[in-house]
Amino acid sequence: MVTIGDKEFYKGIGKIEFEGKESDNPLAFKYYNPDQVVAGKTMKDHFRFAIAYWHTFCGQGDDPFGPGTQNFGWDNSTDVLQRAKDKADAAFEFVTKMGFDYFCFHDFDLIDEGATLAESEQRLQFITEYLKNKQQDSGVKLLWGTANCFSNPRYMNGAATNPEFNVVARAGAQIKMALDATIALNGENYVFWGGREGYMSLLNTDMGRELDHMGQFLTLARDYARSQGFKGNFFIEPKPMEPMKHQYDFDTATAIGFLKEYGLENDFKINIEVNHATLAQHTFQHEMEVAAKSGMLGSLDANRGDYQNGWDTDQFPNNIQETTEAMLVFLKAGGLQGGGINFDAKIRRNSTDLEDVFHAHIGGADTFSRALLTADKIIQSSSYQKLREERYSSFNNGNGRAFENGELKLDDLYKIAVDNGELSLKSGKQELFENIINQYI
Ligand code: XLS
Ligand code: NI
Ligand code: NI
């Protein structure tokens, strides 16, 4: 049973069900079968799919060349509080109809920012209470909350890294309020995406000082949340550029180095977004592998970029090859550390039917599901893992093992090399690996 408020916003669309790949129903899942067990867990538990409040209920499709094209039924009231309640009703109707369990938000996605800090806080408390009831009625949970410390002009030079202390303090107040809302809604995680934490020109920027401020700021946020009983993870979401020319959380490796430098590695993990990986000239799977290596594969923001122009287009995922390779990393890592898969993606400006956003999320969930099924089959039935392990078999015993155990010196390597004489070449077999992926898709 889909529970909906007095108003129904997505009229004529019911709960999306799994019908299998033979189904021609555009409003049904072809691969995402929530209760199907893959690699020891249901798909629902592997993915923990979430809806992004900002794209799906706020983003009206405006771009630098024209205004929005969406006509959201929940945006009509002239009363701020009523509008926020309508938006929440629409959000919970949508999440429930999709059959997902989670949503994610920025503070001022939920309700418009007030004219003063005090007014903003009152508004946030109001909508938090409302959402708490909606969560109780529907069972929908909060995957993560975050604060928008990048849209308001006061943050044009950054938030935690602003050269002006009073702006840093203002960002601190905002993040305290967003943490309060996240904790009140039993949020499982809290995200920091460094919106304008970076620089436009190095000429007017003291990078070392700004990075120290960011480390200090995140420490304060962590300490406050822990003092309020927050047990979840903090995630850093790397992105190399946009809006700033250079963003400090450039990519996963940079963010992990930063977290370790400031002693935050036990509380923070990484939230990896596909389109941010590609902007950093990495693959999605590369970023996941880097995070997994440090036990920090926290959460995923699912979307895709455009292969021709490289922009942060935030399109819905549909690249089965890319996602299959990502799911190989995912399964090898044993899944995510506390997070889920948040559709940080938007429909195109000319997708203006109410059902389009359903097609988009169905496609995204099906892409991940098909990729997971394929990756699991590759691991279970192909020679993929064996071939990969064999490449490193010389480290399994003898001198290779001794090297891994730290028992050899550089002198020892010298002696071993002298004894070995010239070596024969060993193929990396890349084409064979690629063929295995294709065979199982
Ligand atoms: C923007 C980011 C943003 C974060 C949350 O590029 O993806 O949406 O996920 O602030
Ligand atoms: Ni993004
Ligand atoms: Ni994101």
Short mmCIF file of C-alpha atoms and ligand atoms in Angstrom, two decimals:
data_model
loop_
_atom_site.label_atom_id
_atom_site.label_comp_id
_atom_site.label_asym_id
_atom_site.label_seq_id
_atom_site.Cartn_x
_atom_site.Cartn_y
_atom_site.Cartn_z
CA MET A 1 0.00 0.00 0.00
CA VAL A 2 1.34 3.39 -0.97
CA THR A 3 0.55 5.92 1.73
CA ILE A 4 0.01 9.37 0.33
CA GLY A 5 -1.10 12.63 1.86
CA ASP A 6 -4.29 14.46 0.99
CA LYS A 7 -2.74 15.57 -2.25
CA GLU A 8 -1.35 13.25 -4.88
CA PHE A 9 1.34 14.91 -6.98
CA TYR A 10 2.34 12.07 -9.29
CA LYS A 11 -1.18 11.30 -10.44
CA GLY A 12 -1.84 8.12 -12.34
CA ILE A 13 1.47 6.52 -11.40
CA GLY A 14 1.36 3.67 -8.89
CA LYS A 15 4.05 1.75 -7.06
CA ILE A 16 6.87 0.62 -9.34
CA GLU A 17 7.19 -3.17 -9.24
CA PHE A 18 9.74 -5.65 -10.53
CA GLU A 19 8.41 -7.33 -13.69
CA GLY A 20 11.60 -8.75 -15.19
CA LYS A 21 13.40 -8.10 -18.43
CA GLU A 22 10.65 -9.50 -20.64
CA SER A 23 8.24 -6.80 -19.48
CA ASP A 24 7.37 -3.97 -21.85
CA ASN A 25 5.95 -1.83 -19.06
CA PRO A 26 8.06 1.35 -18.97
CA LEU A 27 6.98 1.88 -15.35
CA ALA A 28 8.38 -1.41 -14.03
CA PHE A 29 11.82 -2.60 -12.99
CA LYS A 30 13.44 -5.03 -15.41
CA TYR A 31 16.44 -5.97 -13.23
CA TYR A 32 15.98 -4.38 -9.81
CA ASN A 33 14.27 -7.06 -7.79
CA PRO A 34 14.56 -5.72 -4.22
CA ASP A 35 14.28 -9.06 -2.43
CA GLN A 36 16.46 -11.08 -4.80
CA VAL A 37 19.60 -12.34 -3.08
CA VAL A 38 22.90 -11.70 -4.89
CA ALA A 39 26.23 -12.60 -3.27
CA GLY A 40 24.57 -13.27 0.07
CA LYS A 41 22.47 -10.10 0.38
CA THR A 42 19.25 -8.78 -1.09
CA MET A 43 19.60 -6.15 -3.80
CA LYS A 44 17.78 -3.73 -1.54
CA ASP A 45 20.42 -4.17 1.17
CA HIS A 46 23.34 -3.99 -1.23
CA PHE A 47 22.23 -0.72 -2.79
CA ARG A 48 20.13 1.21 -0.25
CA PHE A 49 18.94 3.45 -3.08
CA ALA A 50 18.24 7.06 -2.18
CA ILE A 51 16.54 10.01 -3.87
CA ALA A 52 18.34 13.37 -4.00
CA TYR A 53 15.92 16.05 -2.77
CA TRP A 54 17.71 18.85 -4.65
CA HIS A 55 17.52 17.41 -8.16
CA THR A 56 14.18 15.67 -7.98
CA PHE A 57 12.06 18.12 -5.98
CA CYS A 58 13.92 21.44 -6.30
CA GLY A 59 15.73 21.49 -9.63
CA GLN A 60 13.45 23.06 -12.19
CA GLY A 61 15.80 22.58 -15.11
CA ASP A 62 17.17 26.10 -15.50
CA ASP A 63 20.51 26.51 -17.26
CA PRO A 64 22.68 29.55 -18.14
CA PHE A 65 20.56 30.07 -21.26
CA GLY A 66 17.07 29.88 -19.90
CA PRO A 67 14.73 29.38 -16.96
CA GLY A 68 13.38 26.12 -15.59
CA THR A 69 10.92 24.05 -17.58
CA GLN A 70 9.43 21.94 -14.81
CA ASN A 71 6.06 22.77 -13.39
CA PHE A 72 6.12 21.28 -9.91
CA GLY A 73 2.72 21.03 -8.27
CA TRP A 74 4.33 21.41 -4.83
CA ASP A 75 5.81 24.82 -5.61
CA ASN A 76 2.53 26.70 -5.96
CA SER A 77 1.78 27.96 -2.45
CA THR A 78 2.92 31.48 -1.62
CA ASP A 79 3.41 30.44 2.01
CA VAL A 80 6.96 29.25 2.72
CA LEU A 81 5.94 26.68 5.31
CA GLN A 82 3.11 25.28 3.22
CA ARG A 83 5.39 25.04 0.19
CA ALA A 84 7.96 23.09 2.19
CA LYS A 85 5.27 20.73 3.48
CA ASP A 86 3.94 20.17 -0.04
CA LYS A 87 7.44 19.44 -1.25
CA ALA A 88 7.94 16.93 1.56
CA ASP A 89 4.63 15.29 0.65
CA ALA A 90 5.73 15.02 -2.97
CA ALA A 91 9.14 13.66 -1.92
CA PHE A 92 7.68 10.95 0.29
CA GLU A 93 5.07 10.06 -2.32
CA PHE A 94 7.82 9.67 -4.91
CA VAL A 95 10.25 7.66 -2.74
CA THR A 96 7.44 5.36 -1.66
CA LYS A 97 6.16 4.85 -5.18
CA MET A 98 9.71 4.01 -6.32
CA GLY A 99 9.92 1.45 -3.50
CA PHE A 100 13.18 2.98 -2.24
CA ASP A 101 14.01 3.33 1.45
CA TYR A 102 16.08 6.50 1.58
CA PHE A 103 16.38 10.18 0.76
CA CYS A 104 19.23 12.73 1.03
CA PHE A 105 19.01 16.50 1.45
CA HIS A 106 20.76 19.85 1.79
CA ASP A 107 19.31 22.00 4.58
CA PHE A 108 17.76 24.56 2.25
CA ASP A 109 16.38 21.98 -0.18
CA LEU A 110 13.87 21.22 2.56
CA ILE A 111 12.72 24.78 3.09
CA ASP A 112 13.78 28.22 1.87
CA GLU A 113 16.58 29.90 3.81
CA GLY A 114 15.23 32.71 6.04
CA ALA A 115 16.27 36.36 6.07
CA THR A 116 18.24 35.79 9.29
CA LEU A 117 20.04 32.88 10.89
CA ALA A 118 17.33 32.69 13.57
CA GLU A 119 14.56 32.55 10.98
CA SER A 120 16.41 29.85 9.05
CA GLU A 121 16.78 27.82 12.21
CA GLN A 122 13.09 28.11 13.05
CA ARG A 123 12.14 27.04 9.54
CA LEU A 124 14.48 24.06 9.64
CA GLN A 125 13.08 22.96 12.99
CA PHE A 126 9.58 23.26 11.62
CA ILE A 127 10.23 21.11 8.56
CA THR A 128 12.31 18.61 10.55
CA GLU A 129 9.30 17.95 12.80
CA TYR A 130 7.10 17.50 9.74
CA LEU A 131 9.58 15.11 8.11
CA LYS A 132 9.90 13.10 11.31
CA ASN A 133 6.21 12.30 11.12
CA LYS A 134 6.42 11.46 7.43
CA GLN A 135 9.29 9.08 8.19
CA GLN A 136 7.27 7.37 10.90
CA ASP A 137 4.27 6.92 8.61
CA SER A 138 6.23 5.65 5.62
CA GLY A 139 9.34 3.92 7.02
CA VAL A 140 11.48 6.02 4.65
CA LYS A 141 14.88 6.80 6.20
CA LEU A 142 17.54 9.47 5.84
CA LEU A 143 20.72 8.18 4.20
CA TRP A 144 22.54 11.46 4.70
CA GLY A 145 22.06 15.13 5.29
CA THR A 146 24.30 18.01 4.28
CA ALA A 147 24.39 21.82 4.26
CA ASN A 148 24.33 24.06 1.24
CA CYS A 149 27.28 26.32 2.01
CA PHE A 150 27.86 27.33 -1.59
CA SER A 151 24.76 29.00 -3.11
CA ASN A 152 24.35 32.04 -0.88
CA PRO A 153 26.58 34.93 -2.10
CA ARG A 154 28.16 35.13 1.37
CA TYR A 155 30.03 31.93 0.46
CA MET A 156 31.40 33.20 -2.84
CA ASN A 157 34.97 32.91 -1.45
CA GLY A 158 34.31 29.59 0.27
CA ALA A 159 32.75 28.49 3.56
CA ALA A 160 35.23 26.72 5.89
CA THR A 161 38.07 28.02 3.70
CA ASN A 162 36.82 31.60 3.41
CA PRO A 163 39.59 34.15 4.00
CA GLU A 164 37.20 36.05 6.32
CA PHE A 165 36.71 34.49 9.77
CA ASN A 166 33.14 35.73 10.22
CA VAL A 167 32.05 33.84 7.12
CA VAL A 168 33.71 30.71 8.51
CA ALA A 169 31.75 31.20 11.74
CA ARG A 170 28.52 31.64 9.77
CA ALA A 171 29.21 28.39 7.91
CA GLY A 172 29.83 26.75 11.29
CA ALA A 173 26.41 27.88 12.52
CA GLN A 174 24.78 26.54 9.38
CA ILE A 175 26.49 23.18 9.67
CA LYS A 176 25.53 22.91 13.34
CA MET A 177 21.89 23.41 12.31
CA ALA A 178 22.15 20.89 9.46
CA LEU A 179 23.72 18.36 11.85
CA ASP A 180 20.91 18.96 14.34
CA ALA A 181 18.34 18.26 11.59
CA THR A 182 20.22 15.16 10.41
CA ILE A 183 20.45 13.78 13.93
CA ALA A 184 16.78 14.54 14.66
CA LEU A 185 15.83 12.57 11.54
CA ASN A 186 18.06 9.62 12.48
CA GLY A 187 20.33 10.32 9.53
CA GLU A 188 22.75 7.46 9.01
CA ASN A 189 25.54 9.64 7.60
CA TYR A 190 26.51 13.27 7.06
CA VAL A 191 28.16 14.56 3.84
CA PHE A 192 30.62 17.34 3.18
CA TRP A 193 30.88 18.23 -0.46
CA GLY A 194 33.31 21.14 -0.64
CA GLY A 195 31.05 23.39 -2.72
CA ARG A 196 33.31 26.43 -2.95
CA GLU A 197 36.18 25.12 -0.82
CA GLY A 198 39.00 25.80 -3.25
CA TYR A 199 40.19 28.80 -5.22
CA MET A 200 39.57 30.76 -8.39
CA SER A 201 43.07 32.29 -8.40
CA LEU A 202 46.13 31.19 -6.47
CA LEU A 203 47.38 34.79 -6.58
CA ASN A 204 44.98 35.90 -3.84
CA THR A 205 44.89 32.56 -1.96
CA ASP A 206 46.90 31.27 1.01
CA MET A 207 46.29 27.61 0.29
CA GLY A 208 48.11 26.24 3.33
CA ARG A 209 46.11 28.38 5.72
CA GLU A 210 42.81 27.55 4.01
CA LEU A 211 43.52 23.82 4.21
CA ASP A 212 44.38 24.12 7.92
CA HIS A 213 41.08 25.95 8.45
CA MET A 214 39.19 23.19 6.66
CA GLY A 215 40.87 20.55 8.84
CA GLN A 216 40.00 22.52 11.95
CA PHE A 217 36.43 23.12 10.80
CA LEU A 218 35.74 19.44 10.08
CA THR A 219 37.21 18.52 13.47
CA LEU A 220 34.76 20.91 15.17
CA ALA A 221 31.84 19.50 13.18
CA ARG A 222 32.81 15.95 14.08
CA ASP A 223 33.23 16.77 17.76
CA TYR A 224 29.89 18.56 17.93
CA ALA A 225 27.99 15.75 16.21
CA ARG A 226 29.58 13.10 18.41
CA SER A 227 28.72 15.15 21.50
CA GLN A 228 25.09 15.05 20.33
CA GLY A 229 25.15 11.26 20.04
CA PHE A 230 25.63 10.98 16.27
CA LYS A 231 27.08 7.53 15.58
CA GLY A 232 27.07 7.61 11.77
CA ASN A 233 29.83 8.27 9.28
CA PHE A 234 30.99 11.56 7.89
CA PHE A 235 31.68 11.48 4.18
CA ILE A 236 33.84 13.74 2.03
CA GLU A 237 32.59 13.95 -1.55
CA PRO A 238 35.53 14.76 -3.83
CA LYS A 239 35.22 16.86 -6.96
CA PRO A 240 38.16 18.39 -8.83
CA MET A 241 36.60 21.62 -10.09
CA GLU A 242 33.26 23.40 -10.61
CA PRO A 243 32.26 25.77 -9.19
CA MET A 244 35.85 26.70 -8.25
CA LYS A 245 38.69 26.40 -10.74
CA HIS A 246 40.39 24.12 -8.25
CA GLN A 247 38.57 22.32 -5.43
CA TYR A 248 40.57 21.13 -2.42
CA ASP A 249 38.86 17.70 -2.31
CA PHE A 250 40.11 17.08 -5.84
CA ASP A 251 39.73 13.30 -5.90
CA THR A 252 39.60 10.34 -3.53
CA ALA A 253 43.37 10.05 -3.09
CA THR A 254 43.64 13.76 -2.28
CA ALA A 255 40.76 13.58 0.21
CA ILE A 256 42.22 10.55 1.97
CA GLY A 257 45.60 12.28 2.27
CA PHE A 258 43.84 15.32 3.73
CA LEU A 259 41.86 13.25 6.24
CA LYS A 260 45.00 11.48 7.40
CA GLU A 261 46.94 14.73 7.72
CA TYR A 262 44.28 16.18 10.03
CA GLY A 263 43.60 12.96 11.99
CA LEU A 264 40.05 12.53 10.70
CA GLU A 265 40.43 9.12 9.05
CA ASN A 266 38.53 7.21 11.73
CA ASP A 267 35.33 9.22 11.44
CA PHE A 268 35.32 10.12 7.76
CA LYS A 269 34.95 8.01 4.64
CA ILE A 270 34.44 8.89 0.98
CA ASN A 271 31.27 9.47 -1.02
CA ILE A 272 32.17 8.92 -4.67
CA GLU A 273 30.20 10.50 -7.47
CA VAL A 274 30.58 9.05 -10.96
CA ASN A 275 30.62 12.39 -12.77
CA HIS A 276 33.14 13.85 -10.31
CA ALA A 277 35.46 10.91 -10.96
CA THR A 278 35.32 11.51 -14.69
CA LEU A 279 35.85 15.28 -14.22
CA ALA A 280 39.05 14.35 -12.35
CA GLN A 281 40.02 12.25 -15.39
CA HIS A 282 39.56 9.03 -13.45
CA THR A 283 37.09 6.23 -13.96
CA PHE A 284 34.36 5.68 -11.36
CA GLN A 285 35.87 2.28 -10.60
CA HIS A 286 39.31 3.81 -10.07
CA GLU A 287 37.93 6.14 -7.40
CA MET A 288 36.09 3.25 -5.73
CA GLU A 289 39.21 1.10 -5.72
CA VAL A 290 41.29 3.90 -4.14
CA ALA A 291 38.69 4.34 -1.36
CA ALA A 292 38.31 0.59 -0.82
CA LYS A 293 42.07 0.20 -0.41
CA SER A 294 41.87 2.44 2.69
CA GLY A 295 38.63 0.90 3.99
CA MET A 296 36.87 4.17 3.13
CA LEU A 297 34.40 3.20 0.41
CA GLY A 298 31.53 4.91 2.19
CA SER A 299 28.81 5.80 -0.27
CA LEU A 300 28.09 6.46 -3.95
CA ASP A 301 26.43 9.34 -5.80
CA ALA A 302 25.12 7.64 -8.92
CA ASN A 303 25.02 9.55 -12.19
CA ARG A 304 27.07 9.89 -15.34
CA GLY A 305 28.79 12.61 -17.31
CA ASP A 306 28.98 13.24 -21.00
CA TYR A 307 31.84 11.49 -22.76
CA GLN A 308 32.10 14.11 -25.48
CA ASN A 309 32.12 17.40 -23.60
CA GLY A 310 33.24 16.25 -20.13
CA TRP A 311 30.77 18.50 -18.28
CA ASP A 312 29.20 17.73 -14.90
CA THR A 313 25.91 16.91 -16.58
CA ASP A 314 24.58 14.70 -13.75
CA GLN A 315 22.71 12.40 -16.11
CA PHE A 316 21.15 9.22 -14.79
CA PRO A 317 23.40 6.15 -14.93
CA ASN A 318 22.93 3.92 -17.97
CA ASN A 319 26.41 2.77 -18.86
CA ILE A 320 26.34 -0.95 -18.22
CA GLN A 321 30.02 -1.54 -18.97
CA GLU A 322 31.21 1.17 -16.57
CA THR A 323 28.78 0.10 -13.85
CA THR A 324 29.68 -3.58 -14.19
CA GLU A 325 33.35 -2.77 -13.66
CA ALA A 326 32.34 -0.64 -10.67
CA MET A 327 30.28 -3.50 -9.23
CA LEU A 328 33.31 -5.79 -9.44
CA VAL A 329 35.11 -3.36 -7.13
CA PHE A 330 31.98 -3.06 -4.98
CA LEU A 331 31.67 -6.81 -4.43
CA LYS A 332 35.39 -7.26 -3.87
CA ALA A 333 35.28 -4.51 -1.21
CA GLY A 334 32.34 -6.19 0.54
CA GLY A 335 29.98 -3.31 -0.31
CA LEU A 336 29.74 0.16 1.17
CA GLN A 337 30.77 1.33 4.63
CA GLY A 338 27.51 2.70 5.98
CA GLY A 339 26.31 4.51 2.87
CA GLY A 340 24.11 3.68 -0.09
CA ILE A 341 23.51 4.67 -3.68
CA ASN A 342 22.08 8.14 -4.00
CA PHE A 343 20.78 9.20 -7.39
CA ASP A 344 22.54 12.56 -7.58
CA ALA A 345 21.21 12.97 -11.09
CA LYS A 346 18.70 15.10 -12.93
CA ILE A 347 16.44 14.60 -15.87
CA ARG A 348 17.15 16.70 -18.97
CA ARG A 349 15.65 20.17 -19.32
CA ASN A 350 13.34 18.97 -22.06
CA SER A 351 12.07 15.97 -20.06
CA THR A 352 8.93 17.64 -18.84
CA ASP A 353 6.41 14.85 -18.22
CA LEU A 354 5.82 13.81 -14.61
CA GLU A 355 6.65 10.22 -15.50
CA ASP A 356 10.11 11.12 -16.85
CA VAL A 357 11.65 11.20 -13.39
CA PHE A 358 10.26 7.68 -12.79
CA HIS A 359 11.82 6.42 -16.02
CA ALA A 360 15.09 8.01 -14.93
CA HIS A 361 15.21 6.33 -11.52
CA ILE A 362 13.99 3.00 -12.91
CA GLY A 363 16.79 3.11 -15.48
CA GLY A 364 19.36 3.96 -12.82
CA ALA A 365 18.27 1.18 -10.45
CA ASP A 366 18.13 -1.32 -13.32
CA THR A 367 21.61 -0.36 -14.52
CA PHE A 368 23.10 -0.99 -11.06
CA SER A 369 21.12 -4.21 -10.64
CA ARG A 370 22.07 -5.64 -14.00
CA ALA A 371 25.69 -4.67 -13.33
CA LEU A 372 25.64 -6.32 -9.91
CA LEU A 373 24.17 -9.55 -11.32
CA THR A 374 26.79 -9.54 -14.07
CA ALA A 375 29.69 -8.80 -11.73
CA ASP A 376 28.57 -11.57 -9.40
CA LYS A 377 28.45 -14.03 -12.31
CA ILE A 378 31.90 -12.95 -13.45
CA ILE A 379 33.28 -13.60 -9.98
CA GLN A 380 31.42 -16.90 -9.53
CA SER A 381 31.77 -18.53 -12.92
CA SER A 382 34.54 -16.97 -14.99
CA SER A 383 38.30 -17.21 -14.81
CA TYR A 384 38.48 -13.46 -14.03
CA GLN A 385 39.54 -13.66 -10.41
CA LYS A 386 41.90 -16.56 -10.98
CA LEU A 387 43.64 -14.75 -13.83
CA ARG A 388 43.98 -11.63 -11.73
CA GLU A 389 45.40 -13.52 -8.75
CA GLU A 390 47.80 -15.45 -10.94
CA ARG A 391 49.49 -12.22 -12.01
CA TYR A 392 50.69 -11.83 -8.43
CA SER A 393 51.40 -15.48 -7.64
CA SER A 394 55.17 -14.86 -7.45
CA PHE A 395 54.51 -13.07 -4.16
CA ASN A 396 52.75 -16.07 -2.63
CA ASN A 397 55.90 -17.87 -1.47
CA GLY A 398 59.67 -17.78 -1.52
CA ASN A 399 61.41 -14.45 -2.05
CA GLY A 400 58.23 -12.69 -3.16
CA ARG A 401 56.58 -13.55 0.12
CA ALA A 402 59.68 -12.51 2.05
CA PHE A 403 59.59 -9.13 0.23
CA GLU A 404 55.93 -8.59 1.13
CA ASN A 405 56.73 -9.46 4.74
CA GLY A 406 59.46 -6.83 4.84
CA GLU A 407 62.19 -9.45 5.28
CA LEU A 408 64.37 -8.39 2.33
CA LYS A 409 66.77 -5.47 1.92
CA LEU A 410 67.68 -3.69 -1.31
CA ASP A 411 70.92 -5.70 -1.29
CA ASP A 412 68.88 -8.90 -1.29
CA LEU A 413 66.94 -7.75 -4.35
CA TYR A 414 70.30 -7.11 -6.00
CA LYS A 415 71.55 -10.64 -5.27
CA ILE A 416 68.30 -12.24 -6.42
CA ALA A 417 68.41 -10.26 -9.68
CA VAL A 418 72.03 -11.26 -10.32
CA ASP A 419 71.14 -14.93 -9.79
CA ASN A 420 68.06 -14.70 -12.02
CA GLY A 421 69.84 -13.42 -15.12
CA GLU A 422 67.61 -11.95 -17.84
CA LEU A 423 63.84 -12.36 -17.46
CA SER A 424 61.18 -13.41 -19.94
CA LEU A 425 58.13 -11.15 -20.55
CA LYS A 426 54.78 -11.86 -18.91
CA SER A 427 51.63 -10.71 -20.70
CA GLY A 428 49.11 -8.50 -18.87
CA LYS A 429 46.30 -10.06 -20.98
CA GLN A 430 44.15 -6.94 -20.98
CA GLU A 431 42.12 -7.94 -24.05
CA LEU A 432 41.24 -11.27 -22.46
CA PHE A 433 40.01 -9.50 -19.32
CA GLU A 434 37.91 -7.14 -21.44
CA ASN A 435 36.39 -10.07 -23.32
CA ILE A 436 35.34 -11.73 -20.07
CA ILE A 437 33.40 -8.60 -19.03
CA ASN A 438 31.64 -8.49 -22.41
CA GLN A 439 30.85 -12.18 -22.37
CA TYR A 440 28.96 -11.91 -19.07
CA ILE A 441 27.09 -8.69 -19.85
C1 XLS B 1 27.63 18.66 -6.55
C2 XLS B 1 27.50 17.62 -5.55
C3 XLS B 1 26.41 17.83 -4.52
C4 XLS B 1 26.66 16.94 -3.33
C5 XLS B 1 25.95 17.37 -2.10
O1 XLS B 1 28.31 18.56 -7.54
O2 XLS B 1 27.35 16.39 -6.18
O3 XLS B 1 25.17 17.60 -5.08
O4 XLS B 1 26.34 15.62 -3.60
O5 XLS B 1 26.28 18.65 -1.71
NI NI B 2 27.85 16.47 -8.62
NI NI B 3 26.94 14.55 -5.25
#
